[in-house]
Amino acid sequence: MPDPTESASRRLLVRLRETLAEPAAGQERLDRITALIAEQMGTHVCSIYLFRDADTLELCATEGLKPESVHQTRLRVGEGLVGRVAKTARPINTGNAPQERGFRYMPETGEEIFSAFLGVPIQRLGERLGVLVVQSKEARQYSDDEVYALEVVAMVLAEMTELGAFVGEGEALAALHQRPVMFQGTVGQEGVAVGHVWLHEPRVVIANPIADDFETEMRRLHEAVDRLRVTVDEMLNAAPSGDKDQLQVLEAYRMFANSRGWKRRMEEDIARGLSAEAAVEKEQSAARARMQTVPDPYLRERLHDLDDLSNRLLRILTGQGEHTGAERPADPILIARNIGPGELLDYGRSLRGVVLEEGSVGSHAAVVARALAIPLIVNAQRITTEALNGDPILVDGEQGIVHLRPEETVATAFNDKIAMQAKAQQRYATIRKEPALTLCGQRIALHMNAGLMADLPSLESSGAEGVGLFRTELQFLVRSKVPKRSEVAALYARVMDAAEDKRVVFRTLDIGSDKVLSYMKPQDEPNPALGWRAIRVGLDRPGVLRMQLQALIRAANGRPLAVMFPFVAQLEEFRIARDHLMCEIDREGRLGRPLPEKVEIGAMLETPSMAFSPRQFYEEADFISIGGNDLKQFFFAADRENERVRRRYDTLNVSFLSFLEQIVKRCEDTGTPLSFCGEDAGRPVEALCFAAIGLRSLSMRPASIGPVKHMLRRSNLAEARAVIDTARASGAQSVRPAIMDWLRRRD
């Protein structure tokens, strides 16, 4: 165990604790701190720069520079040495600052007489708050102990800033977590929501980062580490023996929990004056900083394990577990770094919306959110560090925007938007039982997508004619092992019961890519979206596929059955999958079980290759469903999870519409029923154009059926087709401007 030494850092922390305990306003407290640091470290200057906004630093306090420069001197991130520290989150220690790369002279501060410069970032768990700087006239390098002392003080300043210790004069000193903030993310599930923040993992608050007693803090650390090791061992013992991935993660946890180096570094931090909690967080911050710079995905994942383990240790030390005593709001919008499908299902429909700092549009959470019809935003960076339980929040799942603590004008406009949508929904309810019959007499079948039993009540309330897509993977994603055939069959039977006489199309397991089963080892693939997924997995590992097909046959129990195979890329794959189904039907018949009254075997057309497949594919498939989300990304070679390119390509692009029309014509030639399934089917303008080029069946989320039906019942497809053809002939890239202009003139 290291002995507490009378180092510069320890002496400084003791004095800092005394200073922070004295009553003072925000600016006065900052001024006292800069004077204290300069005195204790024997430097001529100490300055504190805090972020005014995401890109601008403001000099908020100084000892040694010109007082009139406070709240007047500002720097952009990356500008000058201070800006470089803020950008890189790394210290700069130089004996000749004017000769250092990127030096910027600020004459209003009078700093030209100071040669030595040491700047360290003020940050907390990856959240940048500012820069702490000391300067001296003589040209010298600051010692390792001095660098460490300033880093520790910067960490304490970050904690105290978090607690609002420096709130006072000047906009840069406004209290954290009180200002309005807007986040731009990626739409995972459409919809809008108003509510209050509910944190999946509440922030750990460290009220006292400075140790009162060295021995007490050391004992607290050792006891917490011992408890952590016991917890990890218990998790390992309880983990399924066949779940190699989970075991690998837990083994990594155990390795870190027993790491002597990790424990020794925290002990050294305590010896230098930090509390046990602050010592753990200092190591956690270092792990997060390394995570951002390590390119190797394996090492990055291990650092993520260490970050999670540090968080567990912090919760043991502070007693701030997941249940903090805070009362969940009546209108919760869940905020999390990421979340598993099972955890999201546990929350269920009680949530108004979900916002994730990480995640993707094809993740497990997105699949569940779509099934629950909950608005979801992913990749809302830094929201977990900014949001607090109970904060008012607006989620715009149409634009991918989140307003946290919105200004009154924003909230009013948003509530007006919701009121208009509610009024429109009332109007749609009046046509719920009416067919989607266009003015020119064409009837378009509108079906809903589903994935949970909880979706089935929407079949009646939305006016859907049936379930065009039932995602069967959800029941597999939320489990730690393959579900039993009897359980799966019982679920499918309940789905058919709830649908009564309406058709349900069951899509077999669409796993792979980023929908990886915890009990199926993921493949190390550079591009999983184009890799081992969906029907490819089913054909290579037919055991689960055959079990699922058996469950579907038994669930039908003499009723009609419609089965659809996903991600078929060539005729032979469809034929093999179809043969599997026919073999299971023969087998069930030999066992004396009731067989489906009628069997329809279809495929999702999600790869461009199937648009050019042999005529036999269209003749042999009982029905085809265009999987619009995947087909569009492969057609444009634009990853739908990459925001830089996803919005670059329009569904109503002339080339894509012509491509869809080619598929429509091939199905017409063979008399094969064709539908379009995906997010675009639920957008009224896109749905109108699809109907105009010949699609007569669309499948979408239940909430979209009303708006789409309303649009179709007011439209003449022949007129819409003429607008599309004219735009196409003109050389336009997209028919959207022409269609929108026609709709405006028509209304």
mmCIF file of C-alpha atoms in Angstrom, residues 84-387:
data_model
loop_
_atom_site.group_PDB
_atom_site.id
_atom_site.type_symbol
_atom_site.label_atom_id
_atom_site.label_comp_id
_atom_site.label_asym_id
_atom_site.label_seq_id
_atom_site.Cartn_x
_atom_site.Cartn_y
_atom_site.Cartn_z
ATOM 1 C CA ARG A 84 -5.133 22.436 -28.397
ATOM 2 C CA VAL A 85 -5.480 21.081 -24.852
ATOM 3 C CA ALA A 86 -9.272 21.327 -25.166
ATOM 4 C CA LYS A 87 -9.277 19.582 -28.545
ATOM 5 C CA THR A 88 -6.884 16.735 -27.728
ATOM 6 C CA ALA A 89 -7.874 16.367 -24.030
ATOM 7 C CA ARG A 90 -4.141 15.966 -23.291
ATOM 8 C CA PRO A 91 -1.760 18.148 -21.235
ATOM 9 C CA ILE A 92 0.752 20.477 -22.882
ATOM 10 C CA ASN A 93 3.932 21.119 -20.876
ATOM 11 C CA THR A 94 6.509 23.396 -22.491
ATOM 12 C CA GLY A 95 9.313 25.653 -21.299
ATOM 13 C CA ASN A 96 9.090 27.955 -24.328
ATOM 14 C CA ALA A 97 5.431 28.539 -25.158
ATOM 15 C CA PRO A 98 5.952 31.159 -27.944
ATOM 16 C CA GLN A 99 8.005 28.625 -29.916
ATOM 17 C CA GLU A 100 5.438 25.843 -29.476
ATOM 18 C CA ARG A 101 3.422 24.738 -32.517
ATOM 19 C CA GLY A 102 0.059 26.506 -32.677
ATOM 20 C CA PHE A 103 0.937 29.217 -30.127
ATOM 21 C CA ARG A 104 -1.394 32.202 -30.324
ATOM 22 C CA TYR A 105 -0.434 35.511 -28.704
ATOM 23 C CA MET A 106 -3.335 37.267 -26.950
ATOM 24 C CA PRO A 107 -2.125 40.833 -26.236
ATOM 25 C CA GLU A 108 -5.143 41.735 -24.067
ATOM 26 C CA THR A 109 -3.971 39.256 -21.419
ATOM 27 C CA GLY A 110 -0.388 40.503 -21.056
ATOM 28 C CA GLU A 111 0.940 36.948 -21.258
ATOM 29 C CA GLU A 112 3.889 37.753 -23.524
ATOM 30 C CA ILE A 113 6.319 37.798 -20.572
ATOM 31 C CA PHE A 114 5.592 34.182 -19.569
ATOM 32 C CA SER A 115 7.624 31.393 -21.167
ATOM 33 C CA ALA A 116 6.673 28.227 -19.269
ATOM 34 C CA PHE A 117 3.190 26.850 -19.961
ATOM 35 C CA LEU A 118 1.291 23.878 -18.494
ATOM 36 C CA GLY A 119 -2.297 23.275 -19.516
ATOM 37 C CA VAL A 120 -4.509 20.317 -18.561
ATOM 38 C CA PRO A 121 -8.100 19.529 -19.583
ATOM 39 C CA ILE A 122 -10.980 20.005 -17.148
ATOM 40 C CA GLN A 123 -13.198 17.049 -17.993
ATOM 41 C CA ARG A 124 -15.450 14.458 -16.406
ATOM 42 C CA LEU A 125 -15.922 11.025 -18.001
ATOM 43 C CA GLY A 126 -15.367 12.335 -21.502
ATOM 44 C CA GLU A 127 -17.394 15.537 -21.011
ATOM 45 C CA ARG A 128 -15.195 18.534 -21.801
ATOM 46 C CA LEU A 129 -15.686 21.453 -19.406
ATOM 47 C CA GLY A 130 -12.599 23.625 -19.890
ATOM 48 C CA VAL A 131 -8.827 24.012 -19.468
ATOM 49 C CA LEU A 132 -6.702 24.782 -16.389
ATOM 50 C CA VAL A 133 -3.419 26.611 -17.076
ATOM 51 C CA VAL A 134 -0.350 27.691 -15.081
ATOM 52 C CA GLN A 135 2.455 29.872 -16.532
ATOM 53 C CA SER A 136 5.832 31.130 -15.327
ATOM 54 C CA LYS A 137 8.320 33.740 -16.529
ATOM 55 C CA GLU A 138 11.335 31.458 -16.417
ATOM 56 C CA ALA A 139 11.752 28.882 -19.194
ATOM 57 C CA ARG A 140 11.307 25.527 -17.485
ATOM 58 C CA GLN A 141 9.481 22.232 -17.759
ATOM 59 C CA TYR A 142 7.006 21.506 -14.975
ATOM 60 C CA SER A 143 7.803 18.358 -12.978
ATOM 61 C CA ASP A 144 5.764 15.156 -13.126
ATOM 62 C CA ASP A 145 4.423 15.855 -9.633
ATOM 63 C CA GLU A 146 3.341 19.354 -10.689
ATOM 64 C CA VAL A 147 1.615 17.972 -13.785
ATOM 65 C CA TYR A 148 -0.146 15.379 -11.655
ATOM 66 C CA ALA A 149 -1.155 18.023 -9.109
ATOM 67 C CA LEU A 150 -2.734 20.196 -11.787
ATOM 68 C CA GLU A 151 -4.532 17.194 -13.328
ATOM 69 C CA VAL A 152 -5.998 16.243 -9.964
ATOM 70 C CA VAL A 153 -7.118 19.814 -9.298
ATOM 71 C CA ALA A 154 -8.683 19.924 -12.776
ATOM 72 C CA MET A 155 -10.624 16.792 -11.943
ATOM 73 C CA VAL A 156 -11.868 18.331 -8.684
ATOM 74 C CA LEU A 157 -12.879 21.465 -10.590
ATOM 75 C CA ALA A 158 -14.857 19.271 -13.009
ATOM 76 C CA GLU A 159 -16.684 17.619 -10.116
ATOM 77 C CA MET A 160 -17.428 20.967 -8.469
ATOM 78 C CA THR A 161 -18.594 22.447 -11.788
ATOM 79 C CA GLU A 162 -20.952 19.463 -12.072
ATOM 80 C CA LEU A 163 -22.305 20.324 -8.617
ATOM 81 C CA GLY A 164 -22.842 23.985 -9.568
ATOM 82 C CA ALA A 165 -20.119 25.369 -7.275
ATOM 83 C CA PHE A 166 -19.147 28.117 -9.712
ATOM 84 C CA VAL A 167 -22.553 29.368 -10.808
ATOM 85 C CA GLY A 168 -22.522 33.117 -10.835
ATOM 86 C CA GLU A 169 -21.745 36.075 -13.019
ATOM 87 C CA GLY A 170 -21.011 35.606 -16.703
ATOM 88 C CA GLU A 171 -22.753 33.388 -19.230
ATOM 89 C CA ALA A 172 -19.875 30.916 -19.218
ATOM 90 C CA LEU A 173 -20.601 30.231 -15.567
ATOM 91 C CA ALA A 174 -24.257 29.362 -16.074
ATOM 92 C CA ALA A 175 -25.273 26.230 -14.197
ATOM 93 C CA LEU A 176 -24.795 22.960 -16.039
ATOM 94 C CA HIS A 177 -27.852 20.870 -16.875
ATOM 95 C CA GLN A 178 -30.087 23.933 -16.914
ATOM 96 C CA ARG A 179 -29.615 25.374 -20.384
ATOM 97 C CA PRO A 180 -31.628 24.258 -23.419
ATOM 98 C CA VAL A 181 -29.690 21.792 -25.586
ATOM 99 C CA MET A 182 -30.530 20.330 -28.981
ATOM 100 C CA PHE A 183 -29.139 16.978 -30.155
ATOM 101 C CA GLN A 184 -29.096 15.739 -33.740
ATOM 102 C CA GLY A 185 -29.258 11.966 -33.978
ATOM 103 C CA THR A 186 -30.468 9.297 -36.386
ATOM 104 C CA VAL A 187 -34.083 8.173 -36.662
ATOM 105 C CA GLY A 188 -34.467 4.618 -35.370
ATOM 106 C CA GLN A 189 -38.267 4.690 -35.214
ATOM 107 C CA GLU A 190 -40.479 7.515 -36.412
ATOM 108 C CA GLY A 191 -42.898 9.401 -34.207
ATOM 109 C CA VAL A 192 -42.936 12.411 -31.891
ATOM 110 C CA ALA A 193 -43.047 12.469 -28.100
ATOM 111 C CA VAL A 194 -43.167 14.955 -25.236
ATOM 112 C CA GLY A 195 -42.165 13.893 -21.759
ATOM 113 C CA HIS A 196 -39.558 13.939 -19.021
ATOM 114 C CA VAL A 197 -36.171 12.225 -18.840
ATOM 115 C CA TRP A 198 -35.808 8.832 -17.200
ATOM 116 C CA LEU A 199 -32.167 7.704 -17.110
ATOM 117 C CA HIS A 200 -31.564 3.994 -17.626
ATOM 118 C CA GLU A 201 -28.347 4.357 -15.620
ATOM 119 C CA PRO A 202 -28.473 7.474 -13.411
ATOM 120 C CA ARG A 203 -25.307 9.541 -13.201
ATOM 121 C CA VAL A 204 -23.037 8.892 -10.238
ATOM 122 C CA VAL A 205 -22.484 12.146 -8.332
ATOM 123 C CA ILE A 206 -19.277 12.468 -6.305
ATOM 124 C CA ALA A 207 -20.026 14.967 -3.569
ATOM 125 C CA ASN A 208 -16.525 14.939 -1.999
ATOM 126 C CA PRO A 209 -13.648 14.307 -4.418
ATOM 127 C CA ILE A 210 -10.989 15.204 -1.816
ATOM 128 C CA ALA A 211 -10.044 12.669 0.874
ATOM 129 C CA ASP A 212 -10.735 13.583 4.485
ATOM 130 C CA ASP A 213 -8.716 10.673 5.839
ATOM 131 C CA PHE A 214 -6.199 8.611 3.852
ATOM 132 C CA GLU A 215 -6.657 5.352 5.771
ATOM 133 C CA THR A 216 -10.457 5.522 5.660
ATOM 134 C CA GLU A 217 -10.472 6.077 1.896
ATOM 135 C CA MET A 218 -7.993 3.259 1.325
ATOM 136 C CA ARG A 219 -10.118 0.883 3.404
ATOM 137 C CA ARG A 220 -13.268 1.892 1.532
ATOM 138 C CA LEU A 221 -11.542 1.196 -1.803
ATOM 139 C CA HIS A 222 -10.335 -2.261 -0.713
ATOM 140 C CA GLU A 223 -13.752 -3.249 0.618
ATOM 141 C CA ALA A 224 -15.473 -2.074 -2.577
ATOM 142 C CA VAL A 225 -12.992 -3.941 -4.809
ATOM 143 C CA ASP A 226 -13.543 -7.115 -2.750
ATOM 144 C CA ARG A 227 -17.327 -6.766 -3.156
ATOM 145 C CA LEU A 228 -16.860 -6.172 -6.877
ATOM 146 C CA ARG A 229 -14.794 -9.352 -7.254
ATOM 147 C CA VAL A 230 -17.451 -11.390 -5.452
ATOM 148 C CA THR A 231 -20.150 -9.897 -7.719
ATOM 149 C CA VAL A 232 -18.202 -10.766 -10.872
ATOM 150 C CA ASP A 233 -17.594 -14.327 -9.627
ATOM 151 C CA GLU A 234 -21.323 -14.712 -8.941
ATOM 152 C CA MET A 235 -22.131 -13.438 -12.444
ATOM 153 C CA LEU A 236 -19.687 -15.949 -13.928
ATOM 154 C CA ASN A 237 -21.196 -18.826 -11.970
ATOM 155 C CA ALA A 238 -24.709 -17.847 -13.048
ATOM 156 C CA ALA A 239 -23.858 -17.402 -16.739
ATOM 157 C CA PRO A 240 -25.026 -20.143 -19.161
ATOM 158 C CA SER A 241 -22.121 -22.468 -19.873
ATOM 159 C CA GLY A 242 -22.879 -22.448 -23.613
ATOM 160 C CA ASP A 243 -22.897 -18.680 -23.924
ATOM 161 C CA LYS A 244 -19.258 -18.197 -24.925
ATOM 162 C CA ASP A 245 -19.600 -14.480 -25.692
ATOM 163 C CA GLN A 246 -21.088 -13.659 -22.294
ATOM 164 C CA LEU A 247 -18.460 -15.773 -20.576
ATOM 165 C CA GLN A 248 -15.718 -13.961 -22.492
ATOM 166 C CA VAL A 249 -16.994 -10.575 -21.301
ATOM 167 C CA LEU A 250 -17.264 -11.772 -17.702
ATOM 168 C CA GLU A 251 -13.764 -13.257 -17.831
ATOM 169 C CA ALA A 252 -12.525 -9.843 -18.976
ATOM 170 C CA TYR A 253 -14.397 -8.316 -16.022
ATOM 171 C CA ARG A 254 -12.686 -10.749 -13.648
ATOM 172 C CA MET A 255 -9.290 -10.012 -15.169
ATOM 173 C CA PHE A 256 -9.717 -6.267 -14.608
ATOM 174 C CA ALA A 257 -11.259 -6.710 -11.133
ATOM 175 C CA ASN A 258 -8.152 -8.685 -10.118
ATOM 176 C CA SER A 259 -5.681 -6.412 -11.898
ATOM 177 C CA ARG A 260 -2.970 -5.290 -9.506
ATOM 178 C CA GLY A 261 -2.012 -2.395 -11.747
ATOM 179 C CA TRP A 262 -5.554 -1.003 -11.806
ATOM 180 C CA LYS A 263 -5.825 -1.234 -8.021
ATOM 181 C CA ARG A 264 -2.333 0.180 -7.462
ATOM 182 C CA ARG A 265 -3.044 3.275 -9.595
ATOM 183 C CA MET A 266 -6.197 3.994 -7.582
ATOM 184 C CA GLU A 267 -4.276 3.528 -4.315
ATOM 185 C CA GLU A 268 -1.646 6.015 -5.516
ATOM 186 C CA ASP A 269 -4.363 8.519 -6.360
ATOM 187 C CA ILE A 270 -5.801 8.188 -2.850
ATOM 188 C CA ALA A 271 -2.321 8.594 -1.363
ATOM 189 C CA ARG A 272 -2.039 11.873 -3.245
ATOM 190 C CA GLY A 273 -5.233 13.200 -1.720
ATOM 191 C CA LEU A 274 -8.234 11.922 -3.704
ATOM 192 C CA SER A 275 -11.247 10.205 -2.196
ATOM 193 C CA ALA A 276 -11.885 6.583 -3.180
ATOM 194 C CA GLU A 277 -14.686 7.602 -5.573
ATOM 195 C CA ALA A 278 -12.540 10.256 -7.234
ATOM 196 C CA ALA A 279 -9.658 7.793 -7.627
ATOM 197 C CA VAL A 280 -11.946 5.313 -9.399
ATOM 198 C CA GLU A 281 -13.378 8.013 -11.635
ATOM 199 C CA LYS A 282 -9.895 9.261 -12.526
ATOM 200 C CA GLU A 283 -9.031 5.799 -13.843
ATOM 201 C CA GLN A 284 -12.412 5.580 -15.583
ATOM 202 C CA SER A 285 -11.816 8.904 -17.328
ATOM 203 C CA ALA A 286 -8.410 7.673 -18.473
ATOM 204 C CA ALA A 287 -10.009 4.507 -19.908
ATOM 205 C CA ARG A 288 -12.605 6.562 -21.785
ATOM 206 C CA ALA A 289 -9.908 8.869 -23.155
ATOM 207 C CA ARG A 290 -7.945 5.861 -24.421
ATOM 208 C CA MET A 291 -11.112 4.359 -25.944
ATOM 209 C CA GLN A 292 -11.448 7.372 -28.229
ATOM 210 C CA THR A 293 -7.952 6.943 -29.673
ATOM 211 C CA VAL A 294 -7.541 3.147 -29.921
ATOM 212 C CA PRO A 295 -8.294 1.956 -33.492
ATOM 213 C CA ASP A 296 -8.215 -1.770 -32.700
ATOM 214 C CA PRO A 297 -11.833 -2.918 -32.112
ATOM 215 C CA TYR A 298 -10.797 -5.698 -29.708
ATOM 216 C CA LEU A 299 -8.777 -3.379 -27.482
ATOM 217 C CA ARG A 300 -11.546 -0.775 -27.652
ATOM 218 C CA GLU A 301 -14.040 -3.398 -26.453
ATOM 219 C CA ARG A 302 -11.767 -4.348 -23.560
ATOM 220 C CA LEU A 303 -11.485 -0.694 -22.535
ATOM 221 C CA HIS A 304 -15.275 -0.555 -22.676
ATOM 222 C CA ASP A 305 -15.337 -3.509 -20.266
ATOM 223 C CA LEU A 306 -13.032 -1.589 -17.911
ATOM 224 C CA ASP A 307 -15.289 1.455 -18.164
ATOM 225 C CA ASP A 308 -18.331 -0.632 -17.218
ATOM 226 C CA LEU A 309 -16.448 -2.256 -14.352
ATOM 227 C CA SER A 310 -15.383 1.152 -13.022
ATOM 228 C CA ASN A 311 -19.001 2.236 -13.105
ATOM 229 C CA ARG A 312 -19.979 -0.800 -11.022
ATOM 230 C CA LEU A 313 -17.242 0.016 -8.516
ATOM 231 C CA LEU A 314 -18.429 3.625 -8.301
ATOM 232 C CA ARG A 315 -21.979 2.495 -7.558
ATOM 233 C CA ILE A 316 -20.708 0.220 -4.775
ATOM 234 C CA LEU A 317 -18.711 3.091 -3.229
ATOM 235 C CA THR A 318 -21.435 5.722 -3.474
ATOM 236 C CA GLY A 319 -24.464 3.509 -2.919
ATOM 237 C CA GLN A 320 -25.993 5.108 -6.008
ATOM 238 C CA GLY A 321 -27.407 2.012 -7.669
ATOM 239 C CA GLU A 322 -29.929 1.854 -10.480
ATOM 240 C CA HIS A 323 -32.708 2.474 -7.939
ATOM 241 C CA THR A 324 -31.837 5.908 -6.591
ATOM 242 C CA GLY A 325 -35.214 6.619 -5.022
ATOM 243 C CA ALA A 326 -36.170 8.975 -7.840
ATOM 244 C CA GLU A 327 -39.776 8.598 -8.949
ATOM 245 C CA ARG A 328 -40.286 7.670 -12.574
ATOM 246 C CA PRO A 329 -42.271 10.411 -14.341
ATOM 247 C CA ALA A 330 -45.728 9.656 -15.722
ATOM 248 C CA ASP A 331 -44.483 10.434 -19.242
ATOM 249 C CA PRO A 332 -40.981 8.865 -19.280
ATOM 250 C CA ILE A 333 -38.615 9.213 -22.195
ATOM 251 C CA LEU A 334 -35.757 6.775 -21.661
ATOM 252 C CA ILE A 335 -32.177 8.027 -22.025
ATOM 253 C CA ALA A 336 -29.311 5.513 -22.205
ATOM 254 C CA ARG A 337 -25.900 4.967 -23.756
ATOM 255 C CA ASN A 338 -27.277 1.736 -25.172
ATOM 256 C CA ILE A 339 -29.825 -0.865 -24.123
ATOM 257 C CA GLY A 340 -30.566 -4.501 -24.837
ATOM 258 C CA PRO A 341 -33.854 -5.720 -26.309
ATOM 259 C CA GLY A 342 -34.887 -7.548 -23.145
ATOM 260 C CA GLU A 343 -34.364 -4.455 -20.994
ATOM 261 C CA LEU A 344 -36.379 -2.328 -23.417
ATOM 262 C CA LEU A 345 -39.187 -4.882 -23.448
ATOM 263 C CA ASP A 346 -39.241 -4.742 -19.645
ATOM 264 C CA TYR A 347 -40.067 -1.043 -19.862
ATOM 265 C CA GLY A 348 -42.693 -1.858 -22.501
ATOM 266 C CA ARG A 349 -45.240 0.648 -23.724
ATOM 267 C CA SER A 350 -44.941 2.744 -20.566
ATOM 268 C CA LEU A 351 -42.261 4.755 -22.393
ATOM 269 C CA ARG A 352 -43.151 7.760 -24.543
ATOM 270 C CA GLY A 353 -39.849 7.552 -26.414
ATOM 271 C CA VAL A 354 -36.229 6.364 -26.316
ATOM 272 C CA VAL A 355 -33.006 8.285 -26.999
ATOM 273 C CA LEU A 356 -29.701 6.411 -27.197
ATOM 274 C CA GLU A 357 -26.200 7.841 -27.254
ATOM 275 C CA GLU A 358 -25.001 4.855 -29.276
ATOM 276 C CA GLY A 359 -26.932 2.187 -31.211
ATOM 277 C CA SER A 360 -27.962 1.890 -34.852
ATOM 278 C CA VAL A 361 -31.150 1.841 -36.912
ATOM 279 C CA GLY A 362 -30.884 -1.935 -37.246
ATOM 280 C CA SER A 363 -29.980 -2.696 -33.633
ATOM 281 C CA HIS A 364 -31.947 -4.928 -31.290
ATOM 282 C CA ALA A 365 -33.286 -1.858 -29.490
ATOM 283 C CA ALA A 366 -34.501 -0.379 -32.775
ATOM 284 C CA VAL A 367 -36.275 -3.622 -33.658
ATOM 285 C CA VAL A 368 -38.082 -3.612 -30.305
ATOM 286 C CA ALA A 369 -38.871 0.118 -30.504
ATOM 287 C CA ARG A 370 -40.467 -0.401 -33.911
ATOM 288 C CA ALA A 371 -42.451 -3.330 -32.554
ATOM 289 C CA LEU A 372 -43.661 -1.193 -29.642
ATOM 290 C CA ALA A 373 -44.242 1.833 -31.927
ATOM 291 C CA ILE A 374 -42.060 3.982 -29.625
ATOM 292 C CA PRO A 375 -40.196 6.918 -31.205
ATOM 293 C CA LEU A 376 -36.460 6.181 -31.125
ATOM 294 C CA ILE A 377 -33.426 8.382 -31.776
ATOM 295 C CA VAL A 378 -29.951 6.786 -31.872
ATOM 296 C CA ASN A 379 -26.470 8.350 -32.000
ATOM 297 C CA ALA A 380 -27.513 11.375 -29.915
ATOM 298 C CA GLN A 381 -23.950 11.971 -28.764
ATOM 299 C CA ARG A 382 -23.316 13.213 -25.206
ATOM 300 C CA ILE A 383 -26.968 13.176 -24.162
ATOM 301 C CA THR A 384 -26.289 10.881 -21.188
ATOM 302 C CA THR A 385 -23.799 13.402 -19.775
ATOM 303 C CA GLU A 386 -26.213 16.307 -20.226
ATOM 304 C CA ALA A 387 -29.619 14.902 -19.230
#
